[in-house]
Amino acid sequence: MQDFATDKAVAWGRALDKLTCFIPKSSNTVRIMKLTGILLLAACLQLSARGLTQTVTISVKDAPLLSVLKAIEKQTGFVFFADNKQLQKAKKVTLNVNNIPLQQALELCFKDQPLTYTVTGKVINVFPKDEISVTPNNSVLSPPIDIKGRIVDTKGEPISNATVSVKGTLKSTITNANGEFTLKGTDGNAIIIITHVQYETQYISLQGNEVVNATLQIKIGNLDELQVVAYGTTTKRLNTGNVSSVKASDIEKQPVNNPLLALQGRVPGLFVTQSTGLPGAGVTVRIQGKNSITRGNDPLYVIDGVPYSSQLLPTFSDILGRSGGISFDGVAAGGGNPLSFINPADIESIEVLKDADATSIYGSRASNGAILITTKKGKAGKTKVDFNAQHGFGKVSRFLPLLNTEQYLEMRKEALKNDGIQDPDPTDYDINGVWDTTRYTDWQKNLIGGTATYTDVQASVSGGNSNTQFLLGTGYHRETTVYPGDFSDQKKSIHFDINNVSTNQRFRLQFSGSYLSDNNRITTTDLTQQSIILPPTAPALYNEDGTLNWAPSPSGSSTWENPLAFLLTKYRIETTNLIGNLTVGYQILKGLELKSSFGYTKLQSNEISTTPLNAWSPELQTFNPRGASFSYNTIKSWISEPQISYTTNIASGKLEALIGGTILRNNSDVQSINASGYNSDVVLEDIRSASLISPGATADINYKYGALFGRINYVWQDKYIMNLTARRDGSSRFGAENQFHSFGSVATAWIFSKEGFMRQIPFVSFGKLRGNYGTTGNDQIGEYQFMNLYSPPSGVGVPYQNAIGLAPNRLNNPFLQWEETRKLQFGLDLGLLADRLLLTVNYYRNRTSNLLLQYQLPIFTGFLSQTRNFPATVQNTGWEFSLVSSNIKLKDFNWTTNFNLTVPKNKLVEFPTLETSTYVSSLVIGEPIAITKVYHLLGVDPATGIYQFADQAGNPTSNPTFATDANIIVNTLPTLYGGFQNNFSYKGLQLDVLFQFVKQKGGNNAFGNTPGAYYANQPTWVLDRWQKVGDEAPIQKYNADYSISGAFFNVNGSDKGIADASYIRLKNISLSWQLPQSWTRIIKTQNCRLYVLGQNIATITDYKGLDPETLSNSTLPPLRIITFGLHVTL
Amino acid sequence: MKPVHIFFIIIFFASTQLSTGCKKIAAVDAPNTSINALNVYTNDVTAAAVLTGIYTRISADAFTSPSINSISLFAGLSADELTLHTGVTDQTFRSFYRNALRDDNAGTQLWNKFYPIIYTANSAIEGIATSGTLSSNVTQQLLGEAKFIRAFCYFYLINLYGDVPLVLKTEASENVLLPRTPQNEIYQQIIKDLKEAQGHLKTEYVNADAKTDSQEKSRPNKYVATALLARAYLYIQNWASAESEATAVINITSLYDTVSFSSPVKAFDKNSMEAIWQLQYVGFDIV
């Protein structure tokens, strides 16, 4: 306690001599102020009345005040802040009271003391009486004055509804929408206390000033911060479920083009991976592990109440990488990620819903968790113009060390010698004299070593009064690639929000929407693989005349594939995304509200891929004509959700009930066309110029969903909480026999810090135990899976009798239904030392059964398998830890730490008839569902120079058999992950540093890429190879004729080939400098901030491949991006 | 009532009205890009397309096509119709050529190609017979085609493998436990199917619509069924019936005749007079 006392003493002394412009009051603002004032005052009274009903029992004689206050702290959970010196001056206390209210006890304690106190929330501040200067003598010296002022946050945003009170008096007021207040007749030497539920309390000594302007710091890890949950909001204090939030303040520190990437390393239980470093890349998101073996594992995305697609429709090219989507019936999810078409700057907060309590209300859609995105809303206040621009650069941060010319040539010659080949083959251009063997090119530098530019500009206008608020934002974002050539991804977006509440507060309306247009111009081939395998001696890219160099051999045929030819195959994806949401609500009676929300989304993308003639080498141009492919993909959905909610007080508790319904329609449409036979490269995008046009993939998929849902929440004495949710839903994805089902959850929480016995442990300021159990379903099983569909046979060139035939494409299963996940969760939330340390621990056990698998059938039934729900069970268990610590909290310097850690475990618990199923080679009972069976590598045989593996008997062999000898099971799921964030602020300077860490295994490139073979450069560690009989070396002998390539492929599938790929990544650094108010006044802005942001700055890892996140040498790693920016608020 | 109230009431009830009829909410029609078992046999065009699909599959799916894995090739090797080049080391070809088949047919598993077609034929027979909305001449033609195809598949199956499971329905839960049926019983089913097919099929060849007459011999007519029936009788040594059925085909000289070597349309050409049933090539054009 003494510790705090010193802090507080500093805070007391915070006399504000900063002055800002005087804001004249308007009659309007006063009216609003009155209205909100009355409402808030009522709320405060209720709160304090409840708070101070705590009782105290004390019997002391001539005890020091300090010990009495400590006793009260223990009994009530309230915390005192006082200067130790002042307490020593206090008179001794004699008290004998039994179960009297706290307020009364305090009055008795301070009756004849030179000290007094104020109560703010659970904090009691103790001051010397003379500071308040209420003596007549002082009054003479400083006559009552009228004070005015404005309260803002650290970004210069006005804080409304802050309580401004005069210490030691009952005089208080509330700030209006502009953060302004007026207090009449205040003593000129009084101390003003400014409090707000989301901000740190501030004390200001007036010293005769009539204008009081203050900047409040946001409370870190605030328990009373608003927490968005499914169909409503709660607070961290009263939440019974496992929900984590990432706020705009963290999102905007990260130069990312997909808001999901801003979640990396910040949320326990959430594992996010980026599949390439290209803009618009695929992003895989897993919440509390992988539940389904064959079906989707994506969370449910909900943007402002409107469900949003988790996967894109099929695309021509995979260059953007997958988002962990599934592929069955020959239809694969497309490259890229739908969330790329949401502007991160429009987002106010992202909530990650994990357990049954948080997700059961979403029924059959949220077995893999849910991610709720809430966009920015207009705030009441003076019309504000916000402008934020950043520009920067991106580069590949990690290259592979590859062989130089000398090492490469030595390898090739040694390989031929090992193979017993005297003269190089006529096609071994690298060593047969066709290529210049003195050349050296660093292909990584040439092909992926460029600098990408990153530009992001956001502007918004917002404001309004207490009835109506608005926000209109617009954004521009452009990123280029590290490839040579002109490629870019460009996004333009607008976002708006209008809120209205009627003057009697009964009718509410909210209308928001966003539109984003994206133009991603890339190529169909990622050059990363080329940059790694091209020999260092490969020819120059261009001829002297500027044309592509195909390095023709003496016989005239091209001797290499010029990598720049890949870049000539242009690939353009134009996407537009529209999201609209309207919510209207009406309060019929006190506590009873009817509400209805409507949402519409339309995600449309047009793809064009064009191959000009010169993308082929000269001799191939006659066989491979110019071509183009066109695709039009649209996902449309609308949703309507009427709801009735009721809130009332029962006994000494609060009951909230909600009933609602959902109707959802979704349509996905794919049309694609292939065209060829053009006579010019110029007209490739014009389909009429093609002489041959053939249809490509098509799809027209409808999805309908309807549900009823409800929730009952009861909070008794802010101590015991019960939360019940239920949903009955029906989905068109399920068979007619099993179309409807009910899901539900039961959750309880106990805020034990409210109990009497906890008064013995004063350093525990908050403690809550949570537990819940419930069911959810996975409906990511594909559309029409239960139907017996007939489709045209594939691979038909000339239709039979010129008619399109039909064939049944599966054995239908009218009993087909969802996969079900039963989630059990326990949690503990602790607030220590007046909530300066917030610790959350969760344990989860999610069991998924009813898994959809292929049931093997004899072919005489017509098909080899049928999709059936299987009684197999997958279990995900894990521990999640998160710690928020306010390490140093001084007037000018703050240091806070955020730490989170997840230890997940995945296990196949049960799988009847696994031995006879097709899954026998990929699954093992008791092991995770994402395993690879590998050989045990014994090393290189010193006699032969070939890798040796242990067979099932443990004997060395260079030709192991997979079925019997691959007996080591490697888990490819992460086994530990988390993040470590530190935030430092000194006056206007703020520094954030986030580290992300992952413990996992993956294919690690430790053995090169068939060392010795033509057209494949190698990492430098292959130099450590076997050369002669008796050599002990980690790498087998060089080989050019692929005679020992079997051993090479096996070594990549060994326990050394799929090995540790753990990493620690300096994910994000953000440094910003807030211009002092005296400066911003001169340039006539409310707020001005300069900043530097960095993403993927450095990676610490033993992983030998290009990047441990993508685990691939053929895709571009996530780029290191550094930007410089300016944020101005007018 | 204030305008705000009216607005709200309209909006709220608009949203709740939509939720009437729970079943409707979650019911979807089949996608526009494919037909399902419920609607495929409700109109002539799609019903005929199912049979067209069968011929497409027979032609494309390594059945009788010029593919290196075609049944024609294996059966030709087995019957010494073809001679295997001495340099061929492929065990599959050699085992057929020497009539030394392994019990797994050395990996060719030709039954995998027949049963999916039998499934489709069974589903067509079930669907067409119960449809009620197809025109009667199309119903007859398609039932005949489907029964012919079923007989055709079983004829090959028993001659390749002997006793095989006899599947005559589509319900997988019933079919899954079927044992092998003795060959002679399957012959009786083949003869039954072919006799019924004779009654259903037109005497003319038809187009893909299963109605209009065609100049091409791409779909089975009554004489195709008759010819196979003659062959089935021959295999079970019912010489008299074999002869009479064969004669019934030979007598139709307007459609069938021997072709002289000098004839402009050669014996193995398209629409040759010697051909009874010809499958159309459906692969991609080789330029």
mmCIF file of N, CA and C in Angstrom, chain A residues 379-470:
data_model
loop_
_atom_site.group_PDB
_atom_site.id
_atom_site.type_symbol
_atom_site.label_atom_id
_atom_site.label_comp_id
_atom_site.label_asym_id
_atom_site.label_seq_id
_atom_site.Cartn_x
_atom_site.Cartn_y
_atom_site.Cartn_z
ATOM 1 N N LYS A 379 -18.912 9.101 -32.717
ATOM 2 C CA LYS A 379 -19.000 9.473 -31.305
ATOM 3 C C LYS A 379 -19.502 10.899 -31.214
ATOM 4 N N ALA A 380 -20.306 11.152 -30.211
ATOM 5 C CA ALA A 380 -20.832 12.494 -30.046
ATOM 6 C C ALA A 380 -19.692 13.463 -29.767
ATOM 7 N N GLY A 381 -19.844 14.661 -30.232
ATOM 8 C CA GLY A 381 -18.808 15.655 -29.983
ATOM 9 C C GLY A 381 -18.675 16.567 -31.181
ATOM 10 N N LYS A 382 -17.748 17.483 -31.023
ATOM 11 C CA LYS A 382 -17.478 18.396 -32.111
ATOM 12 C C LYS A 382 -17.075 17.605 -33.346
ATOM 13 N N THR A 383 -17.490 18.054 -34.505
ATOM 14 C CA THR A 383 -17.119 17.346 -35.725
ATOM 15 C C THR A 383 -15.602 17.284 -35.831
ATOM 16 N N LYS A 384 -15.119 16.079 -36.022
ATOM 17 C CA LYS A 384 -13.685 15.839 -35.948
ATOM 18 C C LYS A 384 -13.208 15.263 -37.269
ATOM 19 N N VAL A 385 -12.121 15.771 -37.757
ATOM 20 C CA VAL A 385 -11.543 15.240 -38.982
ATOM 21 C C VAL A 385 -10.239 14.556 -38.623
ATOM 22 N N ASP A 386 -10.118 13.348 -39.037
ATOM 23 C CA ASP A 386 -8.969 12.551 -38.658
ATOM 24 C C ASP A 386 -8.231 12.137 -39.932
ATOM 25 N N PHE A 387 -6.937 12.294 -39.920
ATOM 26 C CA PHE A 387 -6.161 11.972 -41.108
ATOM 27 C C PHE A 387 -4.935 11.181 -40.691
ATOM 28 N N ASN A 388 -4.748 10.041 -41.311
ATOM 29 C CA ASN A 388 -3.646 9.178 -40.907
ATOM 30 C C ASN A 388 -2.993 8.613 -42.168
ATOM 31 N N ALA A 389 -1.727 8.911 -42.356
ATOM 32 C CA ALA A 389 -1.054 8.436 -43.560
ATOM 33 C C ALA A 389 0.250 7.774 -43.181
ATOM 34 N N GLN A 390 0.566 6.663 -43.840
ATOM 35 C CA GLN A 390 1.863 6.048 -43.607
ATOM 36 C C GLN A 390 2.418 5.523 -44.921
ATOM 37 N N HIS A 391 3.718 5.555 -44.978
ATOM 38 C CA HIS A 391 4.385 5.064 -46.170
ATOM 39 C C HIS A 391 5.629 4.320 -45.729
ATOM 40 N N GLY A 392 5.900 3.217 -46.401
ATOM 41 C CA GLY A 392 7.076 2.464 -45.969
ATOM 42 C C GLY A 392 7.469 1.423 -46.983
ATOM 43 N N PHE A 393 8.280 0.505 -46.496
ATOM 44 C CA PHE A 393 8.916 -0.445 -47.396
ATOM 45 C C PHE A 393 8.867 -1.855 -46.829
ATOM 46 N N GLY A 394 8.831 -2.816 -47.717
ATOM 47 C CA GLY A 394 8.832 -4.211 -47.298
ATOM 48 C C GLY A 394 9.937 -4.970 -48.002
ATOM 49 N N LYS A 395 10.573 -5.865 -47.272
ATOM 50 C CA LYS A 395 11.634 -6.688 -47.855
ATOM 51 C C LYS A 395 11.570 -8.088 -47.265
ATOM 52 N N VAL A 396 12.109 -9.038 -48.007
ATOM 53 C CA VAL A 396 12.278 -10.372 -47.448
ATOM 54 C C VAL A 396 13.378 -10.274 -46.395
ATOM 55 N N SER A 397 13.104 -10.782 -45.195
ATOM 56 C CA SER A 397 14.048 -10.539 -44.108
ATOM 57 C C SER A 397 15.045 -11.674 -43.940
ATOM 58 N N ARG A 398 14.822 -12.781 -44.634
ATOM 59 C CA ARG A 398 15.647 -13.943 -44.381
ATOM 60 C C ARG A 398 15.880 -14.655 -45.708
ATOM 61 N N PHE A 399 17.126 -14.791 -46.096
ATOM 62 C CA PHE A 399 17.451 -15.526 -47.316
ATOM 63 C C PHE A 399 18.213 -16.788 -46.942
ATOM 64 N N LEU A 400 18.223 -17.751 -47.863
ATOM 65 C CA LEU A 400 18.979 -18.969 -47.608
ATOM 66 C C LEU A 400 20.418 -18.771 -48.062
ATOM 67 N N PRO A 401 21.391 -19.307 -47.300
ATOM 68 C CA PRO A 401 22.773 -19.283 -47.792
ATOM 69 C C PRO A 401 22.910 -20.362 -48.867
ATOM 70 N N LEU A 402 23.241 -19.965 -50.085
ATOM 71 C CA LEU A 402 23.303 -20.928 -51.190
ATOM 72 C C LEU A 402 24.728 -21.040 -51.723
ATOM 73 N N LEU A 403 24.968 -22.100 -52.475
ATOM 74 C CA LEU A 403 26.295 -22.338 -53.030
ATOM 75 C C LEU A 403 26.668 -21.236 -54.020
ATOM 76 N N ASN A 404 27.947 -20.876 -54.015
ATOM 77 C CA ASN A 404 28.411 -19.934 -55.027
ATOM 78 C C ASN A 404 28.826 -20.713 -56.277
ATOM 79 N N THR A 405 29.299 -19.999 -57.275
ATOM 80 C CA THR A 405 29.623 -20.632 -58.558
ATOM 81 C C THR A 405 30.611 -21.782 -58.404
ATOM 82 N N GLU A 406 31.682 -21.498 -57.658
ATOM 83 C CA GLU A 406 32.738 -22.504 -57.501
ATOM 84 C C GLU A 406 32.204 -23.763 -56.816
ATOM 85 N N GLN A 407 31.445 -23.554 -55.725
ATOM 86 C CA GLN A 407 30.901 -24.692 -54.973
ATOM 87 C C GLN A 407 29.882 -25.463 -55.807
ATOM 88 N N TYR A 408 29.092 -24.714 -56.595
ATOM 89 C CA TYR A 408 28.065 -25.347 -57.419
ATOM 90 C C TYR A 408 28.710 -26.243 -58.482
ATOM 91 N N LEU A 409 29.703 -25.686 -59.170
ATOM 92 C CA LEU A 409 30.355 -26.451 -60.239
ATOM 93 C C LEU A 409 31.071 -27.677 -59.679
ATOM 94 N N GLU A 410 31.692 -27.496 -58.515
ATOM 95 C CA GLU A 410 32.371 -28.622 -57.867
ATOM 96 C C GLU A 410 31.362 -29.726 -57.537
ATOM 97 N N MET A 411 30.207 -29.319 -57.061
ATOM 98 C CA MET A 411 29.162 -30.290 -56.716
ATOM 99 C C MET A 411 28.719 -31.065 -57.959
ATOM 100 N N ARG A 412 28.507 -30.336 -59.052
ATOM 101 C CA ARG A 412 28.010 -30.989 -60.262
ATOM 102 C C ARG A 412 29.038 -31.993 -60.800
ATOM 103 N N LYS A 413 30.304 -31.579 -60.792
ATOM 104 C CA LYS A 413 31.342 -32.462 -61.332
ATOM 105 C C LYS A 413 31.529 -33.678 -60.430
ATOM 106 N N GLU A 414 31.471 -33.431 -59.123
ATOM 107 C CA GLU A 414 31.642 -34.544 -58.178
ATOM 108 C C GLU A 414 30.481 -35.538 -58.314
ATOM 109 N N ALA A 415 29.264 -34.990 -58.563
ATOM 110 C CA ALA A 415 28.095 -35.853 -58.707
ATOM 111 C C ALA A 415 28.256 -36.759 -59.920
ATOM 112 N N LEU A 416 28.717 -36.185 -61.040
ATOM 113 C CA LEU A 416 28.906 -37.005 -62.241
ATOM 114 C C LEU A 416 29.966 -38.071 -61.995
ATOM 115 N N LYS A 417 31.013 -37.666 -61.259
ATOM 116 C CA LYS A 417 32.082 -38.617 -60.957
ATOM 117 C C LYS A 417 31.534 -39.763 -60.090
ATOM 118 N N ASN A 418 30.700 -39.381 -59.073
ATOM 119 C CA ASN A 418 30.083 -40.403 -58.220
ATOM 120 C C ASN A 418 29.232 -41.363 -59.034
ATOM 121 N N ASP A 419 28.571 -40.823 -60.063
ATOM 122 C CA ASP A 419 27.679 -41.655 -60.869
ATOM 123 C C ASP A 419 28.441 -42.448 -61.928
ATOM 124 N N GLY A 420 29.741 -42.215 -62.006
ATOM 125 C CA GLY A 420 30.541 -42.911 -63.004
ATOM 126 C C GLY A 420 30.318 -42.398 -64.408
ATOM 127 N N ILE A 421 29.942 -41.138 -64.526
ATOM 128 C CA ILE A 421 29.700 -40.566 -65.850
ATOM 129 C C ILE A 421 30.939 -39.757 -66.249
ATOM 130 N N GLN A 422 31.477 -40.073 -67.418
ATOM 131 C CA GLN A 422 32.690 -39.398 -67.882
ATOM 132 C C GLN A 422 32.378 -38.004 -68.415
ATOM 133 N N ASP A 423 31.486 -37.959 -69.384
ATOM 134 C CA ASP A 423 31.203 -36.678 -70.041
ATOM 135 C C ASP A 423 29.790 -36.222 -69.690
ATOM 136 N N PRO A 424 29.658 -34.946 -69.464
ATOM 137 C CA PRO A 424 28.325 -34.430 -69.169
ATOM 138 C C PRO A 424 27.371 -34.675 -70.342
ATOM 139 N N ASP A 425 26.128 -34.809 -70.021
ATOM 140 C CA ASP A 425 25.078 -35.004 -71.002
ATOM 141 C C ASP A 425 24.973 -33.752 -71.886
ATOM 142 N N PRO A 426 24.486 -33.923 -73.143
ATOM 143 C CA PRO A 426 24.308 -32.725 -73.988
ATOM 144 C C PRO A 426 23.356 -31.695 -73.358
ATOM 145 N N THR A 427 22.487 -32.150 -72.443
ATOM 146 C CA THR A 427 21.565 -31.185 -71.824
ATOM 147 C C THR A 427 22.085 -30.652 -70.491
ATOM 148 N N ASP A 428 23.254 -31.117 -70.047
ATOM 149 C CA ASP A 428 23.851 -30.555 -68.827
ATOM 150 C C ASP A 428 24.538 -29.238 -69.182
ATOM 151 N N TYR A 429 23.706 -28.245 -69.511
ATOM 152 C CA TYR A 429 24.251 -26.994 -70.051
ATOM 153 C C TYR A 429 25.187 -26.294 -69.071
ATOM 154 N N ASP A 430 24.957 -26.549 -67.770
ATOM 155 C CA ASP A 430 25.758 -25.825 -66.782
ATOM 156 C C ASP A 430 27.219 -26.266 -66.775
ATOM 157 N N ILE A 431 27.490 -27.524 -67.189
ATOM 158 C CA ILE A 431 28.888 -27.960 -67.147
ATOM 159 C C ILE A 431 29.384 -28.503 -68.480
ATOM 160 N N ASN A 432 28.537 -28.472 -69.507
ATOM 161 C CA ASN A 432 29.026 -29.012 -70.780
ATOM 162 C C ASN A 432 29.561 -27.929 -71.709
ATOM 163 N N GLY A 433 29.737 -26.737 -71.166
ATOM 164 C CA GLY A 433 30.373 -25.694 -71.958
ATOM 165 C C GLY A 433 29.401 -24.725 -72.608
ATOM 166 N N VAL A 434 28.109 -25.016 -72.533
ATOM 167 C CA VAL A 434 27.137 -24.093 -73.149
ATOM 168 C C VAL A 434 27.010 -22.816 -72.313
ATOM 169 N N TRP A 435 26.899 -22.997 -70.992
ATOM 170 C CA TRP A 435 26.803 -21.819 -70.133
ATOM 171 C C TRP A 435 28.188 -21.327 -69.737
ATOM 172 N N ASP A 436 28.264 -20.041 -69.553
ATOM 173 C CA ASP A 436 29.483 -19.398 -69.089
ATOM 174 C C ASP A 436 29.684 -19.767 -67.620
ATOM 175 N N THR A 437 30.760 -20.559 -67.319
ATOM 176 C CA THR A 437 30.939 -21.034 -65.952
ATOM 177 C C THR A 437 31.608 -20.014 -65.043
ATOM 178 N N THR A 438 31.813 -18.807 -65.540
ATOM 179 C CA THR A 438 32.399 -17.784 -64.666
ATOM 180 C C THR A 438 31.325 -16.853 -64.110
ATOM 181 N N ARG A 439 30.095 -17.057 -64.550
ATOM 182 C CA ARG A 439 29.026 -16.160 -64.091
ATOM 183 C C ARG A 439 28.701 -16.442 -62.625
ATOM 184 N N TYR A 440 28.235 -15.430 -61.932
ATOM 185 C CA TYR A 440 27.629 -15.647 -60.623
ATOM 186 C C TYR A 440 26.441 -14.689 -60.482
ATOM 187 N N THR A 441 25.301 -15.228 -60.198
ATOM 188 C CA THR A 441 24.130 -14.386 -59.939
ATOM 189 C C THR A 441 23.512 -14.823 -58.618
ATOM 190 N N ASP A 442 23.240 -13.852 -57.766
ATOM 191 C CA ASP A 442 22.488 -14.127 -56.541
ATOM 192 C C ASP A 442 21.011 -14.033 -56.921
ATOM 193 N N TRP A 443 20.427 -15.177 -57.220
ATOM 194 C CA TRP A 443 19.054 -15.157 -57.740
ATOM 195 C C TRP A 443 18.039 -14.714 -56.703
ATOM 196 N N GLN A 444 18.316 -15.003 -55.441
ATOM 197 C CA GLN A 444 17.385 -14.540 -54.406
ATOM 198 C C GLN A 444 17.307 -13.022 -54.424
ATOM 199 N N LYS A 445 18.477 -12.398 -54.584
ATOM 200 C CA LYS A 445 18.516 -10.944 -54.609
ATOM 201 C C LYS A 445 17.820 -10.422 -55.870
ATOM 202 N N ASN A 446 18.040 -11.136 -56.987
ATOM 203 C CA ASN A 446 17.478 -10.683 -58.256
ATOM 204 C C ASN A 446 15.974 -10.873 -58.365
ATOM 205 N N LEU A 447 15.482 -11.969 -57.816
ATOM 206 C CA LEU A 447 14.076 -12.296 -58.057
ATOM 207 C C LEU A 447 13.155 -11.936 -56.897
ATOM 208 N N ILE A 448 13.634 -12.109 -55.652
ATOM 209 C CA ILE A 448 12.758 -11.762 -54.529
ATOM 210 C C ILE A 448 13.429 -10.765 -53.583
ATOM 211 N N GLY A 449 14.503 -10.175 -54.056
ATOM 212 C CA GLY A 449 15.253 -9.278 -53.179
ATOM 213 C C GLY A 449 14.869 -7.815 -53.339
ATOM 214 N N GLY A 450 13.844 -7.548 -54.101
ATOM 215 C CA GLY A 450 13.439 -6.164 -54.313
ATOM 216 C C GLY A 450 12.785 -5.554 -53.086
ATOM 217 N N THR A 451 12.421 -4.308 -53.220
ATOM 218 C CA THR A 451 11.776 -3.595 -52.120
ATOM 219 C C THR A 451 10.328 -3.313 -52.505
ATOM 220 N N ALA A 452 9.425 -3.779 -51.661
ATOM 221 C CA ALA A 452 8.007 -3.497 -51.893
ATOM 222 C C ALA A 452 7.685 -2.176 -51.226
ATOM 223 N N THR A 453 6.812 -1.398 -51.828
ATOM 224 C CA THR A 453 6.394 -0.169 -51.146
ATOM 225 C C THR A 453 5.053 -0.412 -50.486
ATOM 226 N N TYR A 454 4.841 0.310 -49.416
ATOM 227 C CA TYR A 454 3.619 0.145 -48.626
ATOM 228 C C TYR A 454 3.072 1.526 -48.348
ATOM 229 N N THR A 455 1.885 1.791 -48.797
ATOM 230 C CA THR A 455 1.267 3.097 -48.582
ATOM 231 C C THR A 455 -0.124 2.894 -48.020
ATOM 232 N N ASP A 456 -0.441 3.637 -47.008
ATOM 233 C CA ASP A 456 -1.781 3.528 -46.441
ATOM 234 C C ASP A 456 -2.220 4.918 -45.998
ATOM 235 N N VAL A 457 -3.365 5.341 -46.497
ATOM 236 C CA VAL A 457 -3.896 6.661 -46.138
ATOM 237 C C VAL A 457 -5.336 6.485 -45.683
ATOM 238 N N GLN A 458 -5.647 7.014 -44.532
ATOM 239 C CA GLN A 458 -7.005 6.914 -44.006
ATOM 240 C C GLN A 458 -7.469 8.300 -43.619
ATOM 241 N N ALA A 459 -8.719 8.608 -43.935
ATOM 242 C CA ALA A 459 -9.279 9.884 -43.512
ATOM 243 C C ALA A 459 -10.692 9.642 -43.029
ATOM 244 N N SER A 460 -11.090 10.340 -41.988
ATOM 245 C CA SER A 460 -12.460 10.150 -41.519
ATOM 246 C C SER A 460 -13.004 11.436 -40.915
ATOM 247 N N VAL A 461 -14.313 11.558 -40.960
ATOM 248 C CA VAL A 461 -15.018 12.665 -40.322
ATOM 249 C C VAL A 461 -16.023 12.034 -39.388
ATOM 250 N N SER A 462 -16.088 12.511 -38.165
ATOM 251 C CA SER A 462 -17.091 11.956 -37.273
ATOM 252 C C SER A 462 -17.555 13.026 -36.315
ATOM 253 N N GLY A 463 -18.683 12.760 -35.714
ATOM 254 C CA GLY A 463 -19.204 13.715 -34.758
ATOM 255 C C GLY A 463 -20.663 13.438 -34.491
ATOM 256 N N GLY A 464 -21.362 14.450 -34.019
ATOM 257 C CA GLY A 464 -22.770 14.292 -33.735
ATOM 258 C C GLY A 464 -23.107 14.834 -32.363
ATOM 259 N N ASN A 465 -24.388 14.722 -32.031
ATOM 260 C CA ASN A 465 -24.812 15.144 -30.703
ATOM 261 C C ASN A 465 -25.272 13.910 -29.940
ATOM 262 N N SER A 466 -25.923 14.120 -28.813
ATOM 263 C CA SER A 466 -26.264 12.951 -28.014
ATOM 264 C C SER A 466 -27.359 12.119 -28.664
ATOM 265 N N ASN A 467 -28.111 12.663 -29.608
ATOM 266 C CA ASN A 467 -29.131 11.877 -30.306
ATOM 267 C C ASN A 467 -28.577 11.156 -31.526
ATOM 268 N N THR A 468 -27.809 11.874 -32.302
ATOM 269 C CA THR A 468 -27.363 11.313 -33.580
ATOM 270 C C THR A 468 -25.859 11.461 -33.706
ATOM 271 N N GLN A 469 -25.211 10.375 -34.069
ATOM 272 C CA GLN A 469 -23.779 10.430 -34.310
ATOM 273 C C GLN A 469 -23.492 9.843 -35.682
ATOM 274 N N PHE A 470 -22.423 10.294 -36.260
ATOM 275 C CA PHE A 470 -22.085 9.772 -37.577
ATOM 276 C C PHE A 470 -20.582 9.572 -37.701
#
